[in-house]
Tab-separated table of C-alpha atoms in Angstrom:
chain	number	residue	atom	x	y	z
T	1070	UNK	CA	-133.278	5.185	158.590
T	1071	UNK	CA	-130.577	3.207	159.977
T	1072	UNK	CA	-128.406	0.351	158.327
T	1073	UNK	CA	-127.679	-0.493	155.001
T	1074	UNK	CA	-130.026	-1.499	151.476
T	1075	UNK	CA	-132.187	-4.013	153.255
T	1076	UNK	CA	-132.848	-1.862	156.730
T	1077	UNK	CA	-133.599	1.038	154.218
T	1078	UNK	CA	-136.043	-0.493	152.182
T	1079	UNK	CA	-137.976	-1.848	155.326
T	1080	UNK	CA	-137.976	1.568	156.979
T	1081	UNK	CA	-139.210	3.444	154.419
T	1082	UNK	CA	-142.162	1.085	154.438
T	1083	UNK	CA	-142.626	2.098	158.205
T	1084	UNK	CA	-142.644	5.534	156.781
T	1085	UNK	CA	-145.203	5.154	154.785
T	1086	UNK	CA	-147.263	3.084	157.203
T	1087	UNK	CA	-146.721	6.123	159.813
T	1088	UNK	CA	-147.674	8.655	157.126
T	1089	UNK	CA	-151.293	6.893	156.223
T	1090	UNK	CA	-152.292	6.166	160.147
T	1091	UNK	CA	-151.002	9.991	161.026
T	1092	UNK	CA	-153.200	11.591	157.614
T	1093	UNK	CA	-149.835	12.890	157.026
T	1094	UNK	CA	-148.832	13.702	153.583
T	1095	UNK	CA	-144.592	13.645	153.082
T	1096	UNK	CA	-141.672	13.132	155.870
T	1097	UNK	CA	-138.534	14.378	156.311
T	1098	UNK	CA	-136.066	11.338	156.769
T	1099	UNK	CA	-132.533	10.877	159.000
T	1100	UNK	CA	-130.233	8.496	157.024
T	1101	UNK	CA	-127.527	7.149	159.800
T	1102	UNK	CA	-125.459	4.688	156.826
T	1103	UNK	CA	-122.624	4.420	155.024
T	1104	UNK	CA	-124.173	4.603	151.335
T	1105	UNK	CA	-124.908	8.095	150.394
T	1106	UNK	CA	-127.117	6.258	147.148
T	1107	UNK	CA	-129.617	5.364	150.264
T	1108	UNK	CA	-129.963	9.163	150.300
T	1109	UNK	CA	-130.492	9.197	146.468
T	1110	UNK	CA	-133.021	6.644	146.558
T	1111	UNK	CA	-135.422	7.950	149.474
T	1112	UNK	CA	-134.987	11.540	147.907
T	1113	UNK	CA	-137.132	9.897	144.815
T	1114	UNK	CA	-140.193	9.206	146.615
T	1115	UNK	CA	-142.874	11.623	146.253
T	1116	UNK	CA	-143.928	11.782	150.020
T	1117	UNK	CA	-140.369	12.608	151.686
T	1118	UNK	CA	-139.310	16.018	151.651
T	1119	UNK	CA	-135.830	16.359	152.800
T	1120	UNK	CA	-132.880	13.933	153.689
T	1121	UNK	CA	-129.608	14.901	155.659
T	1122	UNK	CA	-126.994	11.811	155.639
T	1123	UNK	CA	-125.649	11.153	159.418
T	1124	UNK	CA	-122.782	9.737	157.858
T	1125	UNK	CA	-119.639	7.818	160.130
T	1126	UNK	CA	-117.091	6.542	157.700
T	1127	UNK	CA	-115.571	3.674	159.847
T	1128	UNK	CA	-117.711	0.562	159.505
T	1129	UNK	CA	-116.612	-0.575	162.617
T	1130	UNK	CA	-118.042	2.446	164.430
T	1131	UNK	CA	-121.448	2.619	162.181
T	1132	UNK	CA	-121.876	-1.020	163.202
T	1133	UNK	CA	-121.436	-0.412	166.728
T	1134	UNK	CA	-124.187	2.051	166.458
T	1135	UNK	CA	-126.397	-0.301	164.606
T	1136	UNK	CA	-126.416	-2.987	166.907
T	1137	UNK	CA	-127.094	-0.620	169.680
T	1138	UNK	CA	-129.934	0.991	167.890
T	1139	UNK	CA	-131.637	-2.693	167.200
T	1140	UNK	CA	-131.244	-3.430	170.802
T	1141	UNK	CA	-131.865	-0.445	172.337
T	1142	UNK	CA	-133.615	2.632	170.970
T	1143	UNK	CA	-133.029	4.699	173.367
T	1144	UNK	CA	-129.257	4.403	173.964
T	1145	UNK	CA	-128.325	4.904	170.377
T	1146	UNK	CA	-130.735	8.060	170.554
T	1147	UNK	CA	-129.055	9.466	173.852
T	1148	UNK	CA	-125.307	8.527	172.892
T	1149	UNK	CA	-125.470	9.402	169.170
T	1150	UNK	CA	-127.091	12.536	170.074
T	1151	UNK	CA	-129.552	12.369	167.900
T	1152	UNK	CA	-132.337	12.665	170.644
T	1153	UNK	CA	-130.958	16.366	171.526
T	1154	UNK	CA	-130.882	17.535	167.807
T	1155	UNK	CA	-133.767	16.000	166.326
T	1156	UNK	CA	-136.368	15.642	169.563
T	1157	UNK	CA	-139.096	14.650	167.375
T	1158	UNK	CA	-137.520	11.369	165.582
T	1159	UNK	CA	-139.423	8.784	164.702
T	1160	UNK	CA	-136.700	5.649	164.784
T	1161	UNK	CA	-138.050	3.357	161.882
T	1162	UNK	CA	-135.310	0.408	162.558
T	1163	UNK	CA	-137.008	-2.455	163.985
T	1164	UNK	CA	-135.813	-3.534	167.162
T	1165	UNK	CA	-135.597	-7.119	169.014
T	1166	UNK	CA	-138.311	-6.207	171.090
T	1167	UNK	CA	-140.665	-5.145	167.827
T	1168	UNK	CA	-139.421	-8.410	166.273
T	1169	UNK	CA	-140.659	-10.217	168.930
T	1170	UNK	CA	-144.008	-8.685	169.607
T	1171	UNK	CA	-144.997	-7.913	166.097
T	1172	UNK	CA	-143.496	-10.788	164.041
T	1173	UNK	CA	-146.392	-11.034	161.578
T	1174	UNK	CA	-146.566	-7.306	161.468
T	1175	UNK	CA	-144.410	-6.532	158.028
T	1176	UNK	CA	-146.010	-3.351	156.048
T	1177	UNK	CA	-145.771	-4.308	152.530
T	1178	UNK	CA	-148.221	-2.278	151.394
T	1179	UNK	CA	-146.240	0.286	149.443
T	1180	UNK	CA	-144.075	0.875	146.456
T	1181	UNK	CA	-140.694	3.033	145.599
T	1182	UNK	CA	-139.463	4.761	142.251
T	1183	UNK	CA	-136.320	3.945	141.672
T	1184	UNK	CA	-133.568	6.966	140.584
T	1185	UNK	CA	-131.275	6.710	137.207
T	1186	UNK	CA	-129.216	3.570	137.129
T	1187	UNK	CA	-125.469	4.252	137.129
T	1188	UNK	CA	-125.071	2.021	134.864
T	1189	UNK	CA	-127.150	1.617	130.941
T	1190	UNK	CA	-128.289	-2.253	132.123
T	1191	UNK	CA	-131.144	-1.942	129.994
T	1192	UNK	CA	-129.576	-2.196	127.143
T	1193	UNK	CA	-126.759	-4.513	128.295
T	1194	UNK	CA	-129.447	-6.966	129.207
T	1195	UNK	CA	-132.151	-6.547	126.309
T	1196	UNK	CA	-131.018	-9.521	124.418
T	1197	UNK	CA	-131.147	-11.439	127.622
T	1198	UNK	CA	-134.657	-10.781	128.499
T	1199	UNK	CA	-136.212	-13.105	129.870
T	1200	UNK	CA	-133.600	-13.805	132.535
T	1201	UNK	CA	-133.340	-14.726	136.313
T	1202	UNK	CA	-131.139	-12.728	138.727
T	1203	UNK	CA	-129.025	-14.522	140.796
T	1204	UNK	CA	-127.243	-13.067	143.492
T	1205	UNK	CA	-125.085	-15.881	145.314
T	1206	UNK	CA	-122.850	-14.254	147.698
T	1207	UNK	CA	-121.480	-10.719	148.524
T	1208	UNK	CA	-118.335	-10.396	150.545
T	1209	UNK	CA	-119.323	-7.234	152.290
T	1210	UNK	CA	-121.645	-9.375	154.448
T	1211	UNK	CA	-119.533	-12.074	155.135
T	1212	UNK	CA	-116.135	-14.061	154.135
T	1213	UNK	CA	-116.164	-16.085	150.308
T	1214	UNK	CA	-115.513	-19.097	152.204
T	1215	UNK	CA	-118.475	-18.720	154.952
T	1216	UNK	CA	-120.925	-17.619	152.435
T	1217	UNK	CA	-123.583	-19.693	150.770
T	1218	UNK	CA	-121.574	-22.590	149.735
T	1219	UNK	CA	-124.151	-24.532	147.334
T	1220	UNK	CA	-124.645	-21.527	144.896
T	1221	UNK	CA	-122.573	-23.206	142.092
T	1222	UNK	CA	-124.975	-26.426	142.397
T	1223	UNK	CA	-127.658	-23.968	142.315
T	1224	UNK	CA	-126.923	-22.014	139.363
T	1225	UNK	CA	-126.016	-25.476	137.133
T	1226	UNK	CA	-129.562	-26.325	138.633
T	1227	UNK	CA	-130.783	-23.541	137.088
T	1228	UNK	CA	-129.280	-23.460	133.643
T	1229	UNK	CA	-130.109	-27.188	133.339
T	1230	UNK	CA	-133.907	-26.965	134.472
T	1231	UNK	CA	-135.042	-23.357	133.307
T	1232	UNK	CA	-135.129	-22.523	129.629
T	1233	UNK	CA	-134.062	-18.674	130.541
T	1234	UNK	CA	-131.127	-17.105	130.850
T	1235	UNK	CA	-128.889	-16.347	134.124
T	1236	UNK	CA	-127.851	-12.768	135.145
T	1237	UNK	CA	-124.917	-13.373	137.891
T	1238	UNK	CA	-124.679	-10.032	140.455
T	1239	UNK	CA	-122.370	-10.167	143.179
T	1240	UNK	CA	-119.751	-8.536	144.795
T	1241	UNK	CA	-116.252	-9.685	144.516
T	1242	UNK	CA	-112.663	-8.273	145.646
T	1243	UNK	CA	-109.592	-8.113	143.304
T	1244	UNK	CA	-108.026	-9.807	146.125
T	1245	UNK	CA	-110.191	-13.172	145.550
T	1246	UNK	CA	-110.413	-13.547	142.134
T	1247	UNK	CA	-107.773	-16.094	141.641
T	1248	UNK	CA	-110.654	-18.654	143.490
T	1249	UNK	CA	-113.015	-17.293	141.363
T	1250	UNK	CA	-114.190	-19.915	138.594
T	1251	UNK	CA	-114.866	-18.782	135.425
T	1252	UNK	CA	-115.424	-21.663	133.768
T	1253	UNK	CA	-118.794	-21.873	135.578
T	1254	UNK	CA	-120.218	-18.912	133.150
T	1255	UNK	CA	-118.718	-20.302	129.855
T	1256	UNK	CA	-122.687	-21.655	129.783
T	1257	UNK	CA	-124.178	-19.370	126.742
T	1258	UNK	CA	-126.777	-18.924	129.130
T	1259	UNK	CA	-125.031	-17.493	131.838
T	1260	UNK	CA	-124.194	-13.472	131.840
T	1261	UNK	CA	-121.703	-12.886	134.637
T	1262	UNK	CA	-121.607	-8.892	135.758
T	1263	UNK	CA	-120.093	-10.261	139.370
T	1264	UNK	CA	-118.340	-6.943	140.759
T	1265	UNK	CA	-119.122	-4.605	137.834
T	1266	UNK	CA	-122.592	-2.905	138.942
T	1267	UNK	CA	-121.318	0.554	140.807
T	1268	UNK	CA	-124.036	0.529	143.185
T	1269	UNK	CA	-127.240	-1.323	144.911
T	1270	UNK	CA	-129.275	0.839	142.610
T	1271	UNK	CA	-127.717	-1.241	139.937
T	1272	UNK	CA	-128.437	-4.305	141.252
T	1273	UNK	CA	-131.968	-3.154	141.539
T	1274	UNK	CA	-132.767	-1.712	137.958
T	1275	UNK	CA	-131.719	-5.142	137.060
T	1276	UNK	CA	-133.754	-6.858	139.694
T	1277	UNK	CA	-136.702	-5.132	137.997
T	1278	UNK	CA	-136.357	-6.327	134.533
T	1279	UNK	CA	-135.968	-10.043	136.303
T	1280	UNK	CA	-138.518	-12.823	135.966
T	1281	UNK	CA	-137.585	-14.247	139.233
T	1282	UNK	CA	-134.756	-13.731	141.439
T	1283	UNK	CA	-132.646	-16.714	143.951
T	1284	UNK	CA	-130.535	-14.540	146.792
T	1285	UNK	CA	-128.974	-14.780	149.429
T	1286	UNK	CA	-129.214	-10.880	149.788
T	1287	UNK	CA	-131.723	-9.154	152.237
T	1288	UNK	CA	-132.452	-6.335	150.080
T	1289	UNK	CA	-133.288	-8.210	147.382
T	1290	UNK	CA	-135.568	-9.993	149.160
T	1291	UNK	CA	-137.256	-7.060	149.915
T	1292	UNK	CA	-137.310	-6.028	146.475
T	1293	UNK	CA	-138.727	-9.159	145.554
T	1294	UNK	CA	-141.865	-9.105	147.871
T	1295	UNK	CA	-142.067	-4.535	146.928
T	1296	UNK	CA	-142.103	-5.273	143.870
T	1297	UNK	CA	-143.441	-8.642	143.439
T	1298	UNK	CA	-141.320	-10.614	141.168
């Protein structure tokens, strides 16, 4: 597996596409990331067996390494050294080349468990219930001010035309919350946990108790089409 939440979730899909054309029964997976709850999560499914964490803790370097892998296989495997140590890997990214030959080919035919939340969100949110999940913006991906900038219009969309309530995820840095405004979840129907779920895990225990979800996030895309909501 290479990448972060999103990459992850579509890879293990390959995995288990590989498994069922091979008649093979579990895998043992390569996790080249920064987030060592990746490693958590793909230890929960019943057909992987074991998973070592290639871990590189500069994410300048581990994104060097990503864009070489999704343009060329074969470099990241010979520079990395991963092709000497493990001569038998299986790279699951999907590379430009894939994406272009196989556009329509996305395995969705599969499902994942999901390990202990971090966080007790079940109970938080039981008096919430039913509730969308909107996830706006996260500044790991890009800069507040380049991000999605309609998400306010969008959520006072939503509280006006939905009779359900709104359950605000999102990642956001001490060093920006003086632009942050509150006054946008004073709306009783409005629960704003923006920077206080510990990990993606989190994010998708609460994804699962969601009636819908509106993202800008790749992984919970994914989550929404694995698990259907």
């Amino acid at each position: 597996l290479v990448g972060s939440w999103g990459d992850s979730l579509c890879s293990y899909g390959k995995i288990c596409k590989l498994l069922k054309d091979r008649g093979e029964k579990k895998a043992n997976v390569v996790y080249f990331g920064l987030d060592q709850n990746i490693c958590e999560l793909i230890k929960s499914q019943p057909n992987i067996d074991k998973v070592s964490w290639l871990k590189i803790d500069t994410p300048s370097v581990i994104g060097k390494y990503i864009n070489m892998a999704v343009r060329d296989v074969p470099q990241w495997l010979e520079e990395t050294g991963i092709k000497d140590q493990l001569p038998d890997i299986v790279p699951t990214h999907v590379t430009l080349k894939d994406q272009h030959q196989n556009y329509n080919d996305c395995y969705r035919d599969f499902d994942l468990l999901l390990p202990p939340s971090l966080g007790n969100w079940d109970e938080f949110l039981a008096d919430k219930t039913p509730y969308i999940l909107l996830q706006p913006y996260s500044t790991q991906s890009c800069s507040y001010e380049d991000h999605w900038q309609f998400w306010k219009q969008a959520m006072n969309y939503l509280v006006e035309k939905t009779d359900k309530n709104i359950v605000v995820v999102g990642e956001m840095p001490d060093t920006l919350k003086d632009i942050f405004d509150l006054e946008l979840f004073e709306n009783p129907k409005v629960t704003c946990i923006v920077g206080q779920t510990r990990s993606m895990l989190d994010v998708l225990h609460i994804a699962n108790g969601a009636s819908a979800i509106v993202t800008t996030s790749n992984a919970l895309s994914c989550w929404s089409v694995i698990k259907k909501i």
